[in-house]
XYZ file of C-alpha atoms in Angstrom:
459
model
C -4.090 97.352 -18.407
C -7.768 96.458 -18.254
C -10.393 99.111 -18.894
C -11.699 101.009 -15.908
C -15.234 100.233 -17.054
C -17.252 97.037 -16.583
C -17.088 94.736 -19.537
C -19.985 94.964 -21.968
C -20.664 93.106 -25.173
C -20.909 96.340 -27.144
C -18.832 99.088 -25.453
C -18.644 101.323 -28.541
C -22.416 101.187 -28.936
C -22.864 101.922 -25.216
C -20.604 104.965 -25.562
C -22.588 106.261 -28.528
C -25.813 105.685 -26.599
C -24.417 108.004 -23.898
C -24.549 105.152 -21.385
C -20.789 104.781 -21.004
C -18.074 107.396 -20.550
C -14.930 107.516 -22.655
C -11.945 106.446 -20.568
C -9.570 107.511 -19.201
C -10.924 111.072 -18.926
C -14.521 110.069 -18.213
C -16.636 112.133 -20.581
C -19.899 111.209 -22.300
C -20.312 111.515 -26.042
C -23.152 114.030 -25.717
C -20.835 116.353 -23.790
C -18.167 116.019 -26.472
C -20.554 116.696 -29.333
C -22.414 119.530 -27.604
C -19.568 121.307 -25.827
C -16.310 120.536 -27.619
C -17.205 121.804 -31.082
C -14.863 124.686 -31.856
C -12.826 124.180 -28.682
C -9.535 123.799 -30.509
C -7.461 123.433 -27.353
C -9.425 120.376 -26.235
C -9.600 118.783 -29.658
C -5.889 119.314 -30.323
C -4.393 118.449 -26.947
C -6.649 115.644 -25.782
C -5.615 112.313 -27.259
C -8.113 109.844 -25.867
C -11.420 110.838 -27.484
C -10.534 110.090 -31.096
C -10.479 106.303 -30.529
C -13.928 106.455 -28.939
C -15.542 108.755 -31.512
C -14.086 106.841 -34.466
C -13.646 103.186 -33.531
C -12.318 100.667 -36.007
C -11.390 97.009 -35.937
C -7.769 97.678 -34.927
C -6.729 98.361 -31.352
C -5.197 101.796 -30.823
C -2.776 102.924 -28.162
C -5.600 104.046 -25.899
C -5.745 100.925 -23.766
C -9.053 102.103 -22.319
C -10.870 102.047 -25.668
C -12.198 99.018 -27.525
C -11.750 97.752 -31.080
C -14.954 97.769 -33.083
C -16.511 94.315 -33.356
C -18.370 93.138 -36.495
C -21.563 92.980 -34.446
C -21.133 96.593 -33.328
C -20.441 97.765 -36.871
C -23.704 96.135 -37.969
C -25.607 97.908 -35.163
C -24.143 101.280 -36.125
C -25.030 100.839 -39.777
C -28.622 99.875 -38.953
C -29.424 102.508 -36.310
C -30.071 106.035 -37.570
C -29.665 107.583 -34.093
C -26.110 106.267 -33.864
C -25.288 107.194 -37.455
C -26.492 110.734 -36.752
C -23.976 111.025 -33.920
C -21.199 109.628 -36.112
C -21.946 112.360 -38.631
C -21.962 115.005 -35.877
C -18.556 113.778 -34.699
C -17.237 113.875 -38.264
C -18.529 117.425 -38.801
C -16.976 118.520 -35.506
C -13.593 117.270 -36.698
C -14.103 118.837 -40.125
C -14.642 122.184 -38.405
C -11.473 121.583 -36.397
C -9.625 121.068 -39.693
C -11.092 124.183 -41.335
C -13.551 122.257 -43.485
C -17.295 121.686 -43.633
C -19.715 119.287 -45.254
C -22.153 120.930 -47.671
C -25.195 119.002 -48.807
C -24.919 115.234 -48.933
C -21.293 114.794 -49.975
C -19.648 118.101 -50.928
C -16.860 119.747 -48.945
C -15.780 123.369 -48.609
C -13.304 125.355 -46.530
C -14.471 127.448 -43.592
C -13.789 131.179 -43.471
C -10.760 130.806 -41.200
C -9.438 127.736 -43.019
C -6.082 129.214 -44.051
C -5.113 129.764 -40.411
C -6.147 126.245 -39.412
C -4.582 124.522 -42.404
C -1.293 126.297 -41.692
C -1.211 124.467 -38.362
C -2.364 121.163 -39.845
C 0.357 121.432 -42.496
C 3.328 120.636 -40.240
C 5.842 117.839 -39.868
C 4.918 114.770 -37.819
C 1.399 116.063 -37.263
C -0.710 113.599 -35.293
C -3.833 114.894 -37.024
C -2.759 113.060 -40.160
C -3.097 109.825 -38.183
C -6.447 110.971 -36.881
C -7.687 111.445 -40.436
C -6.699 107.842 -41.221
C -8.722 106.668 -38.238
C -11.703 108.829 -39.214
C -11.684 107.433 -42.750
C -11.638 103.854 -41.459
C -14.496 104.649 -39.083
C -16.569 106.192 -41.879
C -16.144 102.926 -43.779
C -17.109 100.741 -40.814
C -19.962 102.880 -39.471
C -22.016 103.448 -42.599
C -20.619 106.585 -44.222
C -18.420 105.138 -46.943
C -20.247 107.438 -49.383
C -18.364 110.395 -47.851
C -14.894 108.909 -48.153
C -14.159 109.432 -51.856
C -15.551 113.006 -52.003
C -13.557 113.951 -48.898
C -10.375 112.388 -50.258
C -10.801 114.249 -53.554
C -11.224 117.450 -51.564
C -8.080 116.671 -49.560
C -6.241 115.873 -52.794
C -7.112 119.349 -54.088
C -5.673 120.902 -50.919
C -2.480 118.858 -51.192
C -1.679 118.815 -54.919
C -3.652 121.637 -56.514
C -3.850 124.397 -53.901
C -0.643 123.512 -52.026
C -2.306 124.104 -48.651
C -1.409 120.687 -47.153
C 1.816 119.532 -48.843
C 3.069 117.885 -45.639
C 0.070 115.553 -45.723
C 0.843 114.063 -49.132
C 2.744 111.057 -47.793
C -0.069 110.120 -45.414
C -2.506 110.608 -48.278
C -0.619 108.295 -50.643
C 0.460 105.643 -48.132
C -2.520 105.468 -45.783
C -5.615 107.493 -46.653
C -5.999 106.092 -50.176
C -5.782 102.537 -48.844
C -8.972 102.977 -46.813
C -10.977 102.864 -50.072
C -12.180 99.789 -51.887
C -10.546 98.881 -55.184
C -13.058 100.686 -57.422
C -12.982 103.978 -55.506
C -9.210 103.758 -55.131
C -8.852 103.547 -58.908
C -11.163 106.547 -59.365
C -9.201 108.569 -56.808
C -5.902 107.639 -58.452
C -7.225 108.862 -61.806
C -8.417 112.058 -60.193
C -5.044 112.721 -58.553
C -3.148 111.908 -61.747
C -4.970 114.760 -63.470
C -4.024 117.277 -60.790
C -0.882 119.409 -61.162
C 2.029 117.861 -59.300
C 4.054 119.983 -56.894
C 7.381 119.347 -55.231
C 6.309 117.751 -51.982
C 7.951 116.608 -48.771
C 8.248 112.918 -47.886
C 7.274 113.488 -44.246
C 4.672 111.143 -42.780
C 3.648 110.587 -39.186
C 2.621 106.968 -39.660
C 5.057 104.306 -38.572
C 3.177 101.486 -40.276
C 0.058 101.273 -42.460
C -2.216 100.234 -39.598
C -0.968 102.891 -37.190
C -3.800 105.349 -36.532
C -3.055 105.762 -32.841
C -1.702 108.570 -30.727
C 0.201 108.837 -27.488
C -2.472 108.740 -24.814
C -2.291 110.800 -21.653
C -2.534 108.939 -18.377
C -5.856 109.018 -16.501
C -4.469 111.607 -14.102
C -3.412 113.911 -16.906
C -5.821 116.675 -17.827
C -6.687 117.927 -21.260
C -4.594 120.995 -21.957
C -0.982 121.904 -22.430
C 0.700 125.076 -21.355
C 1.615 125.988 -24.917
C -1.184 127.629 -26.918
C -2.285 126.495 -30.313
C -1.133 129.355 -32.486
C -2.841 130.116 -35.770
C -6.117 128.439 -34.891
C -8.929 130.477 -33.405
C -7.955 129.064 -30.065
C -8.310 130.310 -26.555
C -5.549 132.868 -26.041
C -3.792 132.816 -22.690
C -0.970 135.212 -21.696
C 2.265 133.373 -20.931
C 2.095 134.262 -17.226
C -1.402 132.794 -16.837
C -1.963 129.067 -16.353
C -5.268 127.283 -15.918
C -5.689 126.104 -12.349
C -7.452 122.963 -13.498
C -4.902 121.969 -16.135
C -1.657 120.069 -15.798
C 1.152 122.171 -17.314
C 3.506 119.202 -17.400
C 1.878 117.506 -20.375
C 4.519 117.276 -23.089
C 4.017 119.180 -26.322
C 4.078 117.644 -29.755
C 6.841 118.819 -32.064
C 4.305 120.725 -34.130
C 3.060 122.557 -31.025
C 6.608 123.480 -30.075
C 7.196 124.757 -33.588
C 4.017 126.842 -33.399
C 4.989 128.261 -30.014
C 8.386 129.350 -31.387
C 6.631 130.990 -34.316
C 4.396 132.927 -31.944
C 7.392 134.072 -29.898
C 9.247 135.204 -33.015
C 6.221 137.093 -34.317
C 5.659 138.804 -30.979
C 9.308 139.873 -30.854
C 9.068 141.274 -34.347
C 5.939 143.268 -33.608
C 7.325 144.456 -30.285
C 10.245 146.060 -32.082
C 7.926 148.429 -33.946
C 7.339 151.835 -32.415
C 3.855 152.221 -30.915
C 2.955 154.902 -33.429
C 3.575 152.455 -36.278
C 2.034 149.311 -34.791
C -0.964 147.890 -36.615
C -3.047 147.623 -33.455
C -2.617 151.292 -32.586
C -3.174 152.326 -36.208
C -6.372 150.290 -36.275
C -7.582 151.796 -33.000
C -6.773 155.282 -34.319
C -9.011 154.527 -37.320
C -6.037 154.766 -39.703
C -6.224 151.242 -41.156
C -8.938 148.554 -41.446
C -8.535 145.190 -39.818
C -7.038 142.461 -41.986
C -7.813 140.687 -44.203
C -10.417 142.636 -46.185
C -11.815 144.301 -43.095
C -13.330 147.621 -42.104
C -12.239 150.599 -40.024
C -12.993 150.558 -36.326
C -15.348 153.561 -36.531
C -17.455 151.750 -39.124
C -17.545 148.622 -36.975
C -18.596 150.472 -33.835
C -21.236 152.545 -35.636
C -22.823 149.963 -37.928
C -22.044 146.380 -36.918
C -24.406 146.365 -33.937
C -27.161 146.382 -36.563
C -25.442 143.654 -38.581
C -25.340 140.616 -36.270
C -24.455 138.350 -39.188
C -21.048 140.051 -39.376
C -20.407 139.587 -35.658
C -21.471 135.961 -35.993
C -19.671 134.927 -39.158
C -16.555 137.104 -39.555
C -13.655 135.337 -37.863
C -11.057 138.128 -37.982
C -12.468 141.257 -36.316
C -12.329 139.839 -32.804
C -8.507 139.686 -32.855
C -8.268 143.370 -33.752
C -10.962 144.727 -31.455
C -9.644 142.707 -28.523
C -5.914 142.144 -29.035
C -4.041 139.895 -26.614
C -0.382 139.279 -25.925
C -0.482 136.067 -27.953
C -1.679 135.560 -31.497
C -5.089 134.045 -31.985
C -4.977 134.558 -35.738
C -2.213 135.158 -38.251
C -4.174 138.206 -39.422
C -4.315 139.788 -35.965
C -1.075 141.160 -34.469
C -0.138 140.229 -30.920
C -0.489 142.942 -28.302
C 2.795 144.376 -27.005
C 3.336 146.064 -23.651
C 3.911 149.321 -25.523
C 0.590 148.984 -27.371
C -1.241 148.197 -24.155
C 0.277 151.224 -22.415
C -0.678 153.546 -25.293
C -4.296 152.355 -25.234
C -4.521 152.534 -21.451
C -3.197 156.117 -21.416
C -5.139 157.443 -24.441
C -8.734 158.157 -23.468
C -9.999 158.039 -27.057
C -8.559 154.575 -27.650
C -9.614 153.303 -24.242
C -13.168 154.516 -24.930
C -13.169 152.550 -28.169
C -12.270 149.386 -26.271
C -15.288 150.021 -24.032
C -17.515 150.716 -27.044
C -16.387 147.467 -28.662
C -17.125 145.614 -25.428
C -20.633 147.109 -25.238
C -21.253 146.137 -28.860
C -20.408 142.512 -28.083
C -22.514 142.615 -24.917
C -25.487 143.764 -26.973
C -24.839 140.978 -29.476
C -24.916 138.485 -26.595
C -28.112 139.954 -25.121
C -26.454 141.772 -22.215
C -26.125 145.398 -21.166
C -23.741 147.516 -19.059
C -25.082 150.594 -17.280
C -23.206 153.710 -16.162
C -22.557 152.225 -12.730
C -20.807 149.205 -14.240
C -23.739 146.915 -13.464
C -24.614 144.193 -15.946
C -28.168 143.333 -16.978
C -30.039 140.872 -19.157
C -31.204 142.905 -22.158
C -32.469 140.344 -24.650
C -33.276 136.800 -23.612
C -33.566 135.591 -27.208
C -30.006 136.707 -28.009
C -28.773 135.152 -24.783
C -30.389 131.825 -25.590
C -28.622 131.904 -28.964
C -25.334 132.303 -27.104
C -26.073 128.996 -25.423
C -25.802 127.383 -28.855
C -22.755 129.402 -29.996
C -20.245 127.255 -28.147
C -18.368 126.498 -31.366
C -16.499 129.814 -31.306
C -18.103 132.646 -29.326
C -17.119 131.196 -25.964
C -13.529 131.588 -27.157
C -14.359 135.165 -28.127
C -15.469 135.842 -24.555
C -12.150 134.459 -23.295
C -10.342 136.908 -25.577
C -12.568 139.815 -24.512
C -11.842 139.109 -20.841
C -8.081 139.152 -21.461
C -8.401 142.383 -23.462
C -10.387 144.124 -20.722
C -7.651 143.176 -18.281
C -4.804 144.335 -20.526
C -6.356 147.468 -22.049
C -7.416 149.441 -19.010
C -10.838 148.078 -18.078
C -9.851 145.608 -15.400
C -12.566 146.975 -13.099
C -15.201 145.332 -15.315
C -13.837 141.801 -15.033
C -15.236 140.742 -11.672
C -18.720 142.286 -12.144
C -19.058 140.655 -15.558
C -17.796 137.310 -14.278
C -20.359 137.393 -11.449
C -23.073 138.190 -13.969
C -21.949 135.378 -16.286
C -21.910 132.990 -13.319
C -25.509 133.877 -12.549
C -26.521 133.211 -16.160
C -24.697 129.869 -16.285
C -25.024 128.269 -12.855
C -28.084 129.838 -11.264
C -30.515 130.993 -13.957
C -29.205 128.406 -16.441
C -29.630 130.577 -19.516
C -26.280 129.473 -20.965
C -25.394 126.163 -19.248
C -23.294 125.121 -22.250
C -20.766 127.779 -21.242
C -20.023 126.149 -17.888
C -16.832 124.408 -19.031
C -15.446 127.565 -20.629
C -16.250 129.508 -17.469
C -14.493 127.040 -15.131
C -11.508 126.293 -17.356
C -10.782 129.575 -19.157
C -12.796 132.592 -18.048
C -12.179 132.324 -14.324
C -8.475 131.963 -14.990
C -8.274 135.541 -16.275
C -8.901 136.821 -12.746
C -6.205 137.547 -10.188
C -5.681 134.917 -7.489
C -7.746 136.719 -4.839
C -10.658 137.343 -7.211
C -10.437 133.798 -8.520
C -10.807 132.383 -5.021
C -13.748 134.694 -4.391
C -15.398 133.547 -7.601
C -14.942 129.861 -6.823
C -16.545 130.501 -3.420
C -19.609 132.017 -5.120
C -20.222 129.061 -7.404
C -22.514 126.171 -6.462
C -20.666 123.331 -4.780
C -21.486 120.931 -7.602
C -20.012 123.216 -10.290
């Protein structure tokens, strides 16, 4: 099938210049780089963007993308504005994989890396193919200096730290081969010195050149009904589906495996009496959140003055605002029994409200005694506009928790206030996608229709 776009001599350059949308889902690169960072659902479930962000000379299965021509590769390598975007795309994917680039060519794990790597370390994981494609693009687009350091870092995770044993076959059969002869020899020497573990022979690649994925049709949207468990992903109760998403998109085997894990964990936790559940114990100030966390009273009394903790700690949010599905392996799923106990215990319910007010203050907002929301600190609010890498997901979780833990009356007023900040006053325009796709979906049908009616027609 021919591309939906007019033919151009340099389509990959045009895409990186933000002059051409990525088909078949019609999104500009600036939107991907500015709004998708940290949105694990989109990055995991959408299969078209990877061929556009990381083009190489081979044609992938996305029939709407274009192989990289030698002329285009030369343009990329000579233009710093395009190379800057390539690096941004690479760092976005590193974050998605629980990694980050430090300095010019050093790599480290992010704080929540163990959760993310547990999902990446599965059988037949399409992300292993994506990494092959990314490596080839780094070579073609002027960042070959990052390839060997990244591959050494990946080798440590596979052979030394045993965090990615399922990726070893892709590493040995595909990733190594993206290097030139000299760097390949250096990497082989490096790996030979690492301790060898008993590893699986699983690989997702069907042939050495295969870096493609199954591409959704143009009419298919970007999410699946199954959540991504273990990643700090948007958490959606099983009875809630996004009105703008197609629930019929098939799941990968790894997603199905993760969904079963979530169901098993929820069943296990649900079998515990409410008095012994970790969530209730945490809310009663009997245990700290895990791992290496603090007690809820300490959080509520001191963290409002420690914004760096609210910004950088990736575990507390799953304990303060538990949902019926896991968002983190460290945070237990909310059971119906837990929810009922919190709803019917004024002390615990008040702590939910106090936690909510703490987060509002962190985001530059305020709630008065009449349940009216106000702008309290414009500087904090403007920072929220740049926090799209994970705090928009936190707001999704907070909305679900308010609904499930006895503060449902706050949902609609807060949503109206958020709508005013996003669509009318434009303080946090970067949150518009999260609002339309995730936040509004927390509301009941009647409220959801009312909210859609309040939004500008072009939203």
